[in-house]
Short mmCIF file of C-alpha atoms and ligand atoms in Angstrom, two decimals:
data_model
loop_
_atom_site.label_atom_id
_atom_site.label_comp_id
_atom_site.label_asym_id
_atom_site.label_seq_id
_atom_site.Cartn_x
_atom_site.Cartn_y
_atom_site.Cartn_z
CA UNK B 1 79.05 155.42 86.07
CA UNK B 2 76.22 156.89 88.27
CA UNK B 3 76.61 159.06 91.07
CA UNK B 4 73.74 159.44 92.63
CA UNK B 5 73.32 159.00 96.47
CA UNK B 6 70.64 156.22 97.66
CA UNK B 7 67.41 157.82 98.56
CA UNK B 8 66.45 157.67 102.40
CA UNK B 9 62.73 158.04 101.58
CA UNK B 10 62.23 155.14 103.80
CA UNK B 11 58.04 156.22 103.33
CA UNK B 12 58.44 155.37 99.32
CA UNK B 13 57.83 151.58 99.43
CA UNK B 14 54.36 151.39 97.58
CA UNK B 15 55.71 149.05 94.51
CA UNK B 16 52.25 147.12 93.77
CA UNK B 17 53.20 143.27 94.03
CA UNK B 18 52.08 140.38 92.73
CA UNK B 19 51.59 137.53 95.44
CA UNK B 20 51.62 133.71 94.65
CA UNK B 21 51.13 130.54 96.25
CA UNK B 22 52.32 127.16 94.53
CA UNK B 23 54.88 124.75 94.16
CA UNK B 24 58.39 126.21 95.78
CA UNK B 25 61.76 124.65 94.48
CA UNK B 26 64.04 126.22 97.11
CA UNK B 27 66.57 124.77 99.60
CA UNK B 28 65.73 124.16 103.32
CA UNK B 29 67.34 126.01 105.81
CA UNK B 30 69.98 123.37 106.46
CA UNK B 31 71.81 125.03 103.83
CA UNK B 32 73.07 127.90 106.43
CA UNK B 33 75.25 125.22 107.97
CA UNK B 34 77.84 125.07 105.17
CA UNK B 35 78.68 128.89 105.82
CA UNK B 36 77.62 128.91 109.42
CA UNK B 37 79.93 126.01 110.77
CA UNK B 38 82.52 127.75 108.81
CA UNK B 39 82.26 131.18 110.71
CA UNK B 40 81.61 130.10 114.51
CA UNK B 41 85.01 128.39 114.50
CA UNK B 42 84.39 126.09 117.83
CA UNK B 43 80.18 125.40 117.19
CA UNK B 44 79.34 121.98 116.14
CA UNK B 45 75.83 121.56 114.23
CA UNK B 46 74.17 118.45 114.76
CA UNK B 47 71.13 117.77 112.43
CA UNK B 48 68.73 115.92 113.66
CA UNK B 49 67.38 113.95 110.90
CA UNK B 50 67.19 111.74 107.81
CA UNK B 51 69.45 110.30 105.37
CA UNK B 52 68.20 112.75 103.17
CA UNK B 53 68.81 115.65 105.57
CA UNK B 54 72.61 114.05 105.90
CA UNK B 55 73.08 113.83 102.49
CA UNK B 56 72.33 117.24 101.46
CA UNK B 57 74.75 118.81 103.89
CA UNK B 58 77.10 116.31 102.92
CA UNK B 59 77.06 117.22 99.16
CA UNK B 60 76.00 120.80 99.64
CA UNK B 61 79.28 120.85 101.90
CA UNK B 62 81.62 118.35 100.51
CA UNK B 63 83.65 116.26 102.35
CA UNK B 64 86.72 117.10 104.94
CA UNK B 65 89.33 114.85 104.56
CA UNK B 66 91.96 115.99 106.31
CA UNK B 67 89.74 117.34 109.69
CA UNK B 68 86.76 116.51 111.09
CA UNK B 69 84.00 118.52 110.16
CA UNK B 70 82.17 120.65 112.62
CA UNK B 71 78.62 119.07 111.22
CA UNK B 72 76.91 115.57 111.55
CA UNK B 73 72.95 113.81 111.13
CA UNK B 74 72.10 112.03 114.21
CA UNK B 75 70.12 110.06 112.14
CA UNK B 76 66.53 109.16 112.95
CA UNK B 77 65.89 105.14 112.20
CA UNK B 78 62.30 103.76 111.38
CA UNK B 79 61.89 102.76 114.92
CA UNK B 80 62.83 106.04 116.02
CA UNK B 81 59.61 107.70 113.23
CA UNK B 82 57.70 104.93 114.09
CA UNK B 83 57.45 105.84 117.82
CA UNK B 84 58.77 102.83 118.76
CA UNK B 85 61.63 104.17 120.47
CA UNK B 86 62.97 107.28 122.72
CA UNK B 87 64.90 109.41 120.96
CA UNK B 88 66.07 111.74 123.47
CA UNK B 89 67.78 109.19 125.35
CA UNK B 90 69.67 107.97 121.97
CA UNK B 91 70.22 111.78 120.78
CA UNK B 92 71.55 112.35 124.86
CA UNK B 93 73.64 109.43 123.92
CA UNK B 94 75.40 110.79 120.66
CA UNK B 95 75.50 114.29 121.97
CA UNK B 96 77.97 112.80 124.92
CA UNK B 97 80.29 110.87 122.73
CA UNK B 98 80.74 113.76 121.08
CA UNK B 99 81.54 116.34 122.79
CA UNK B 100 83.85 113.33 124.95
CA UNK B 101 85.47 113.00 121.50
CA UNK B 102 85.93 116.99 120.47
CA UNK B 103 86.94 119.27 123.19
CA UNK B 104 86.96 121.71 121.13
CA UNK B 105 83.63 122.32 120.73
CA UNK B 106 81.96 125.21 122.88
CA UNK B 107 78.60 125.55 121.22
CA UNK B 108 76.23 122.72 120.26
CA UNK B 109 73.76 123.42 118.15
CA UNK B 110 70.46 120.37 117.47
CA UNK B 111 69.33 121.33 114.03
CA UNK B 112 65.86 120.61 113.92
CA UNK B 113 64.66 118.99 110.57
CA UNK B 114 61.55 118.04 108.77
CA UNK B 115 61.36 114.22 110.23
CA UNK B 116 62.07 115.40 113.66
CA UNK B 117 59.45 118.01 113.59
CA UNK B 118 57.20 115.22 111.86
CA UNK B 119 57.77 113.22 115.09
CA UNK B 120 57.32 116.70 117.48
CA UNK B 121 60.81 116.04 118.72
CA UNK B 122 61.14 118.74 121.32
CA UNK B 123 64.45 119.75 120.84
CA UNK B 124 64.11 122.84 122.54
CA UNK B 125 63.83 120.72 125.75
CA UNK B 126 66.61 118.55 124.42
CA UNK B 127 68.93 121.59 124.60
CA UNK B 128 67.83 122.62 128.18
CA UNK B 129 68.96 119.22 129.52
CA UNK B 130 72.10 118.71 127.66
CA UNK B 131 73.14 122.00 128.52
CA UNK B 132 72.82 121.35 132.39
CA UNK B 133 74.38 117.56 131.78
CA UNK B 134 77.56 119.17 130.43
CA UNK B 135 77.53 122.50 132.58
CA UNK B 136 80.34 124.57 132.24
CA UNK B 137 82.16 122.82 129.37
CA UNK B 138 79.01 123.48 126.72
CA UNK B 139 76.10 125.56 125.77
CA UNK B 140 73.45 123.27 123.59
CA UNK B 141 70.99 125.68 121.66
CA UNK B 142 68.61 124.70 118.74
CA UNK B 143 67.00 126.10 115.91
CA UNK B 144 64.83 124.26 113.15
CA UNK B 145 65.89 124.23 109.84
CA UNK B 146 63.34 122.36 108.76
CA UNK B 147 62.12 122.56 104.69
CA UNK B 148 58.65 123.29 104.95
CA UNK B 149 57.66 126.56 104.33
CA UNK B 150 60.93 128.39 104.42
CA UNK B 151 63.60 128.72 102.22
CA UNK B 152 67.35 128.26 102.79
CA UNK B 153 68.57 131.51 104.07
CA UNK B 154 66.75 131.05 106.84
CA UNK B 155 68.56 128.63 108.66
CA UNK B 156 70.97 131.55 109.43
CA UNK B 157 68.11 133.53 110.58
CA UNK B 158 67.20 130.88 112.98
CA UNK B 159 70.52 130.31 113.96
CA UNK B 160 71.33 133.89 115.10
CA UNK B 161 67.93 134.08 116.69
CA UNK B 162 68.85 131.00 119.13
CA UNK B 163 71.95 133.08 119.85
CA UNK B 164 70.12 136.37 120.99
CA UNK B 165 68.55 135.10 123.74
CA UNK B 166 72.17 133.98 125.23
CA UNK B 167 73.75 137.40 124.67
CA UNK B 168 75.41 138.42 127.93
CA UNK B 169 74.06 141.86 129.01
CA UNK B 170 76.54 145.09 128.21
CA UNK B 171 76.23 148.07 130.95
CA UNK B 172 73.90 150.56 128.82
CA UNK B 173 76.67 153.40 128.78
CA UNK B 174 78.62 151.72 126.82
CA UNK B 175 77.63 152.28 123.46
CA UNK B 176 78.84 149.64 120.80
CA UNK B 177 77.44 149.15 117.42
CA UNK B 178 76.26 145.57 116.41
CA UNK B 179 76.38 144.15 113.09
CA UNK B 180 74.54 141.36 112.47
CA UNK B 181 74.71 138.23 109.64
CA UNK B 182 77.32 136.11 109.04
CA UNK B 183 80.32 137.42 106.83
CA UNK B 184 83.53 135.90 105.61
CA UNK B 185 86.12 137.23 107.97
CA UNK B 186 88.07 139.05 105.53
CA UNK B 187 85.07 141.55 104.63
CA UNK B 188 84.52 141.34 108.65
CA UNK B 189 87.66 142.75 108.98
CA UNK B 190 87.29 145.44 105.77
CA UNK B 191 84.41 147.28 107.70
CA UNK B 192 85.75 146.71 111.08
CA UNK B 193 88.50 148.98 110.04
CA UNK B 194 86.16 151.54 108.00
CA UNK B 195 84.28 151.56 111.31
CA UNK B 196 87.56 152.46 113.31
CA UNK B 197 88.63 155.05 110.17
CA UNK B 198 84.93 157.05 111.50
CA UNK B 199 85.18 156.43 114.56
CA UNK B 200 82.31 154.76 115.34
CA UNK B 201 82.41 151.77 117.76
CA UNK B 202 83.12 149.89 119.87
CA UNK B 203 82.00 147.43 116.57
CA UNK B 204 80.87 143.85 117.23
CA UNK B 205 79.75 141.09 115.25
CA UNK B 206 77.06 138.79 115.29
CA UNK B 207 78.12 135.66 114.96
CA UNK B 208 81.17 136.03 116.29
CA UNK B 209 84.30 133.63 115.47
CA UNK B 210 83.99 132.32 118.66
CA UNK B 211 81.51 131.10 121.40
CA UNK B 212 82.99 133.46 124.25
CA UNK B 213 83.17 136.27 122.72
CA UNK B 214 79.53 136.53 121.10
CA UNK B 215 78.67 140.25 121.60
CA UNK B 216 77.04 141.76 124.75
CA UNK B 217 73.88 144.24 124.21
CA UNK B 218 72.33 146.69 126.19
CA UNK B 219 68.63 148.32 125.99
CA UNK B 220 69.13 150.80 122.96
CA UNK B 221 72.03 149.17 121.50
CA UNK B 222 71.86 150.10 117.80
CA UNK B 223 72.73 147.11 115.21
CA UNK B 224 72.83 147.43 111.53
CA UNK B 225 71.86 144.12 109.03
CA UNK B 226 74.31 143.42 107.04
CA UNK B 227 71.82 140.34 105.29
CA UNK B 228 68.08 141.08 104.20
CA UNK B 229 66.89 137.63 105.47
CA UNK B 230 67.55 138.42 109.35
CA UNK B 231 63.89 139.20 110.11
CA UNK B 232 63.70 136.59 113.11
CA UNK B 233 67.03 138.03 114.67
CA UNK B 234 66.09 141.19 114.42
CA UNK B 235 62.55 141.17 116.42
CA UNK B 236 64.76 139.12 119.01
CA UNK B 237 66.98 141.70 119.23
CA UNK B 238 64.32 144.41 119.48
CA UNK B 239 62.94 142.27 122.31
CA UNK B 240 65.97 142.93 123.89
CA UNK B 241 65.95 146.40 123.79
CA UNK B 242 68.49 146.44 120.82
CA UNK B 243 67.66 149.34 118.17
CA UNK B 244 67.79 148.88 114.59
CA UNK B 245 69.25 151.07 111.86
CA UNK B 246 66.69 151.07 109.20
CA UNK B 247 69.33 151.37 105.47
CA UNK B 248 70.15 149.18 102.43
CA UNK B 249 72.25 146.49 102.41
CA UNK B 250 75.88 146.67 101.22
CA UNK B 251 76.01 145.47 98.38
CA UNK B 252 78.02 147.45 96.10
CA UNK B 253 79.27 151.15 96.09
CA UNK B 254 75.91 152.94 96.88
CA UNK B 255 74.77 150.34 99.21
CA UNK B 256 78.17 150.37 101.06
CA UNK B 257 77.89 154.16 101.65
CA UNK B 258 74.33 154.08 102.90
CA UNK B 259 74.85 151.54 105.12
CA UNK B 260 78.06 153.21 106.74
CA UNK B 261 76.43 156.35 106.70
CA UNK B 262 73.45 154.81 108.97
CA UNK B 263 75.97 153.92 111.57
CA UNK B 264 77.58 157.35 110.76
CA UNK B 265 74.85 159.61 111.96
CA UNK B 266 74.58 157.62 114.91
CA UNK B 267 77.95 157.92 116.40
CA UNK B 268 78.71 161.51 115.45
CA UNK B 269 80.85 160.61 112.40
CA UNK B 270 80.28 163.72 109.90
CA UNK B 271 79.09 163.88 106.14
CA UNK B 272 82.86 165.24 105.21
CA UNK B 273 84.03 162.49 107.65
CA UNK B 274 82.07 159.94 106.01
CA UNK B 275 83.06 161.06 102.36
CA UNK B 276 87.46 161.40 103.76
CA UNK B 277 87.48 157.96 104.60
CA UNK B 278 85.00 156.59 102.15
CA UNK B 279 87.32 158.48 99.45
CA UNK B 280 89.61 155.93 98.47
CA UNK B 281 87.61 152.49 98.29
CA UNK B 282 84.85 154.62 96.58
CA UNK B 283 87.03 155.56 93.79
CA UNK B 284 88.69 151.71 93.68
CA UNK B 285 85.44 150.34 93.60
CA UNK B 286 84.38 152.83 91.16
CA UNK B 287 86.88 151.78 88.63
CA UNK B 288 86.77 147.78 89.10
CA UNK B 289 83.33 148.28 88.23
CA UNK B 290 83.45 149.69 85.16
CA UNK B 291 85.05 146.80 83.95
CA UNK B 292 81.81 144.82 84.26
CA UNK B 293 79.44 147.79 83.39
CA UNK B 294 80.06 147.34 79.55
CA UNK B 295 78.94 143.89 80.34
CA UNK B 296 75.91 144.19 81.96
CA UNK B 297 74.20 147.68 80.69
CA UNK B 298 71.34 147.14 78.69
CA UNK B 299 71.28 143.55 79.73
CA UNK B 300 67.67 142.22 81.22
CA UNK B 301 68.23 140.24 84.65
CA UNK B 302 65.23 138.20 86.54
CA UNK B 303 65.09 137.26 89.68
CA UNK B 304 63.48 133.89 91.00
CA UNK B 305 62.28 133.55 94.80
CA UNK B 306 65.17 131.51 96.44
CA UNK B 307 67.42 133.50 98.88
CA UNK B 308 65.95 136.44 99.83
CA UNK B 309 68.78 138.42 98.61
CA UNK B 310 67.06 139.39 95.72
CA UNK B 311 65.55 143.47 96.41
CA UNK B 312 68.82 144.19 97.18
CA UNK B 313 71.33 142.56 93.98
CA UNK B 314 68.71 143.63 92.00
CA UNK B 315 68.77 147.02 92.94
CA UNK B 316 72.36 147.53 92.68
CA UNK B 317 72.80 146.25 88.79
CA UNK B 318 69.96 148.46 88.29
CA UNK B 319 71.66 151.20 89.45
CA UNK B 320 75.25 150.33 89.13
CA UNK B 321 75.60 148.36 86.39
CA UNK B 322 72.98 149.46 84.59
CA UNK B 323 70.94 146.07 84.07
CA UNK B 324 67.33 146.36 83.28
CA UNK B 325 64.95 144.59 85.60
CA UNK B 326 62.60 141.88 84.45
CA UNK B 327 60.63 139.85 87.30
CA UNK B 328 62.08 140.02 90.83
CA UNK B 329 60.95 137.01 93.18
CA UNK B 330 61.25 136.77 96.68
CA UNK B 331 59.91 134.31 99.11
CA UNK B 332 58.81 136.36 101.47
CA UNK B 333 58.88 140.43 101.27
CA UNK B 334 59.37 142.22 104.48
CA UNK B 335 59.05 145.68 103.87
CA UNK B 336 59.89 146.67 106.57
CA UNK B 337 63.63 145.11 106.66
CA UNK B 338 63.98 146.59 102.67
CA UNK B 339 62.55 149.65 103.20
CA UNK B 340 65.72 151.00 102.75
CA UNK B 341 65.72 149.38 99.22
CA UNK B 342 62.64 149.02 97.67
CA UNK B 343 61.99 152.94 96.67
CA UNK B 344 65.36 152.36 95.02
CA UNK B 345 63.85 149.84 92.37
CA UNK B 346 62.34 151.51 89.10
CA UNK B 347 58.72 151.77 89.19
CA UNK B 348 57.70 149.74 86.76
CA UNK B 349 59.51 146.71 88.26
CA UNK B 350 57.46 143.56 88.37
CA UNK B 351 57.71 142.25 92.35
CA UNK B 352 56.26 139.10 93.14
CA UNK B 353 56.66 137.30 96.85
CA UNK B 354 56.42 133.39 96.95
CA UNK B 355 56.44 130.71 94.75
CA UNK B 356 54.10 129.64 91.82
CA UNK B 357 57.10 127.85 89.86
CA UNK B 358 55.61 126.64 87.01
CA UNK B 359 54.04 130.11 86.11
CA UNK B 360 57.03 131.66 86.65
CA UNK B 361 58.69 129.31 84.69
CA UNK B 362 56.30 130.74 82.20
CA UNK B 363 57.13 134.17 82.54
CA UNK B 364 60.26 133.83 82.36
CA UNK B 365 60.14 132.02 78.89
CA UNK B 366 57.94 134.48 77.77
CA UNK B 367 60.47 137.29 79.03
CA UNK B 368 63.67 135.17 77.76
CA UNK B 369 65.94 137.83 80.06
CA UNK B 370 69.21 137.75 79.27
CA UNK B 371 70.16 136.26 82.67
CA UNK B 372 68.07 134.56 85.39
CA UNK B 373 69.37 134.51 88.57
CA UNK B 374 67.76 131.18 90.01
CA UNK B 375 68.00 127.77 91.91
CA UNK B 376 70.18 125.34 91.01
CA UNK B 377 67.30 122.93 90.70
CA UNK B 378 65.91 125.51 87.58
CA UNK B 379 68.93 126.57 86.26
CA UNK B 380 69.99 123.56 84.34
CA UNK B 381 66.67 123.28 82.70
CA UNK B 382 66.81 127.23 81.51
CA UNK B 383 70.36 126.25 80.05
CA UNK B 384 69.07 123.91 78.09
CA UNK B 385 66.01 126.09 76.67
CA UNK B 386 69.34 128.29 75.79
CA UNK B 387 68.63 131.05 79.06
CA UNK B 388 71.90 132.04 80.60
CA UNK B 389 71.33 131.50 84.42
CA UNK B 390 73.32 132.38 88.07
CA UNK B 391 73.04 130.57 90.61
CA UNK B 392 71.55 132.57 93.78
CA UNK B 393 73.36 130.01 96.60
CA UNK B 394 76.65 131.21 95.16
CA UNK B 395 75.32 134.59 96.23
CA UNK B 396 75.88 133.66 100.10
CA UNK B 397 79.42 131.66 99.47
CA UNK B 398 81.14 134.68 98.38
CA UNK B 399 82.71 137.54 99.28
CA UNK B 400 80.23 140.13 98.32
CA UNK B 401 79.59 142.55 100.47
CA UNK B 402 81.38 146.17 101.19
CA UNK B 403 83.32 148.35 98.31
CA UNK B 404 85.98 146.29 97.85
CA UNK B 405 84.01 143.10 96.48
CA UNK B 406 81.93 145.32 94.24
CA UNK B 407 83.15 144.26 91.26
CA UNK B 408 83.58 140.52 92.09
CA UNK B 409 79.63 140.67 92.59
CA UNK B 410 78.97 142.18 89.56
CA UNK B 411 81.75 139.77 87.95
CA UNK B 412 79.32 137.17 89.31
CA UNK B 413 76.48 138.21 86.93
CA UNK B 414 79.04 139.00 84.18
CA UNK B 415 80.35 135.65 83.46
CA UNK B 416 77.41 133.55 82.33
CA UNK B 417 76.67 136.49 79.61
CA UNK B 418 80.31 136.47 78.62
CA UNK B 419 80.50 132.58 78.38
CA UNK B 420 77.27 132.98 76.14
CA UNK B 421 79.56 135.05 74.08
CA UNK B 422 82.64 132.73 73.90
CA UNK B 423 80.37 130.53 72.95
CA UNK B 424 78.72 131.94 70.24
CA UNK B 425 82.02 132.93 68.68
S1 SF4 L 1 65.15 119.18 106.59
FE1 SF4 L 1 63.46 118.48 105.29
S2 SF4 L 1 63.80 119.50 103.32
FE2 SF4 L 1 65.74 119.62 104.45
S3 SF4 L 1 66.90 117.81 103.76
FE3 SF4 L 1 65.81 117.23 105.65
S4 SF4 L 1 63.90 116.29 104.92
FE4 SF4 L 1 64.75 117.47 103.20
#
């Protein structure tokens, strides 16, 4: 197992990279919704869009039986596309019934979507006015997560940006740490009480679980990503004052301890601090591992552009698990949210930002890794050309983050290569 400490060499991020433009096969941002609706426990997502748009939250999702889900498609007719008639008075119309049918909800979110931006829907305005119809018992905010030109991580990006702006203001002496991107609760909870173990807080998380208690910032307020695709959110919170801590995600053991040792060096929380309370999960982490490592060393992984997660995975079975890196493509490659990662990927890496899928495609027959990480609109094809494939999406479902899910990621990359094997026996 390795044991080297991430590089800070935040200056080190001259990786040449190849840039294309070309058909994309991604998911639209609509996607966030599935995980999103999950986390802020009384927000209610309404898309505002097509029966396509409802049908691919709707099988993305699956269907609640037993409750009713906190997602719907107001659902734009021909007459509405056709200008023929006013759709604010028939989305004012749906928004009342219901939030007169679900008192429960607190936050309303109008998903913006690619026929509603088609038809310059200003939902924007649409939010403004609800908002001061329903004063008091809901806030209405709205985000587009529309297909064109993005991919499907950044829904959430969008989402969280809407939020920012609504942040109550915190008195600037009192100095709380933000972490921002959405994360199952339980791995909420994990760092929350690493956090507490340093010493460093007051912690608070954006999104929270619920609508009151979304997380106050003050000028200078420093906030850590915990997700590489939170570009948006971020320059909104710099807007605000709010500082960023520039370090690699945490993904994995190295990641984990670079990213806690960011907020570290902030609050006062020492190096032999750090290590003490790090101790344990380092060493449990450390041996889960392992158990995946004989997997994946020597194994060649490539990336295709879909969730913008991609520097960062591909980094730590690189470094972790040993992997050897093929192609890694991302959509789009802000350098300077992975600055913290990219001098951590061997030189002679092959980074390429957007989409050109059929040469890709290409490449990566040419290349015939040993696993593609991909979309699930490519994977199925690659199975059947015999390439063992992951699906990125599954990526954002799971647990992943922090020590204590470093094995289940790297368990994540480990079982398509050990099906191929109980295959072949
Ligand atoms: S928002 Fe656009 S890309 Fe997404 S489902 Fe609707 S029509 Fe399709």
């Amino acid at each position: 197992m390795q044991e080297h400490v991430l590089q800070q060499d935040l200056a080190c991020d001259d990786l040449p990279v190849l840039r294309e433009r070309g058909q994309r096969e991604v998911f639209c941002g609509l996607t966030g919704i599935i995980w999103l609706h999950r986390k802020i426990q009384d927000a209610f997502f309404l898309v505002v869009g097509s029966r396509t748009c409802a049908h691919l939250i709707q099988s993305a999702a699956g269907v609640m039986i037993f409750a009713e889900p906190r997602f719907g498609t107001a659902i734009l007719q021909d007459r509405d596309l056709a200008g023929m008639a006013d759709c604010n008075d028939e989305l004012d119309r749906i928004a009342g019934e219901l939030l007169a049918r679900r008192p429960d909800i607190r936050t309303l979110f109008l998903v913006g979507s690619c026929p509603s931006e088609v038809i310059k829907l200003d939902l924007a305005k649409a939010a403004e006015r609800l908002t001061a119809a329903h004063a008091g018992r809901v806030r209405v905010l709205s985000y587009s997560g529309s297909g064109i030109e993005t991919t499907f991580t950044q829904g959430e990006d969008q989402c969280l940006k809407a939020l920012v702006e609504h942040l109550p203001e915190e008195p600037a002496a009192a100095h709380s740490l933000l972490v921002v991107g959405s994360l199952p609760d339980i791995v909420e909870d994990q760092f929350q009480r690493q956090f507490d173990a340093m010493d460093v807080g007051p912690v608070r998380f954006l999104p929270a679980r619920q609508s009151s208690q979304m997380p106050p910032i003050a000028p200078g307020t420093p906030f850590l990503l915990a997700q590489p695709f939170l570009g948006e959110t971020a320059r909104a919170l710099e807007a605000r004052g709010a500082r960023h801590l520039p370090a690699p995600y945490p993904f994995g053991v190295e990641g984990t301890l670079a990213w806690l040792r960011a907020a570290a060096q902030v609050f006062g929380c020492t190096e032999e601090r750090l290590a003490q309370v790090t101790e344990a999960p380092v060493r449990r982490a450390r041996q889960a591992l392992a158990r995946y490592r004989s997997t994946l060393e020597g194994q060649r992984v490539s990336f295709l552009p879909d969730s913008q997660l991609e520097i960062p995975l591909a980094r730590f079975l690189h470094r972790e698990c040993g992997m050897a890196l093929g192609e890694v493509g991302v959509p789009f490659l802000d350098r300077r949210l992975l600055a913290g990662e990219l001098p951590q990927l061997p030189r002679d890496v092959r980074l390429v930002e957007g989409q050109h899928v059929d040469e890709q495609l290409d490449r990566v027959r040419a290349d015939r890794p040993d696993l593609t990480v991909c979309g699930l609109g490519l994977a199925n094809p690659l199975e059947a050309e015999g390439l063992r494939t992951k699906w990125s999406i599954e990526l954002v479902f799971s647990p992943v983050h922090g020590f204590d899910q470093a094995a289940d990621l790297a368990e994540l990359f480990a079982r398509p290569l050990l099906r191929k094997e109980r295959l072949a026996v």
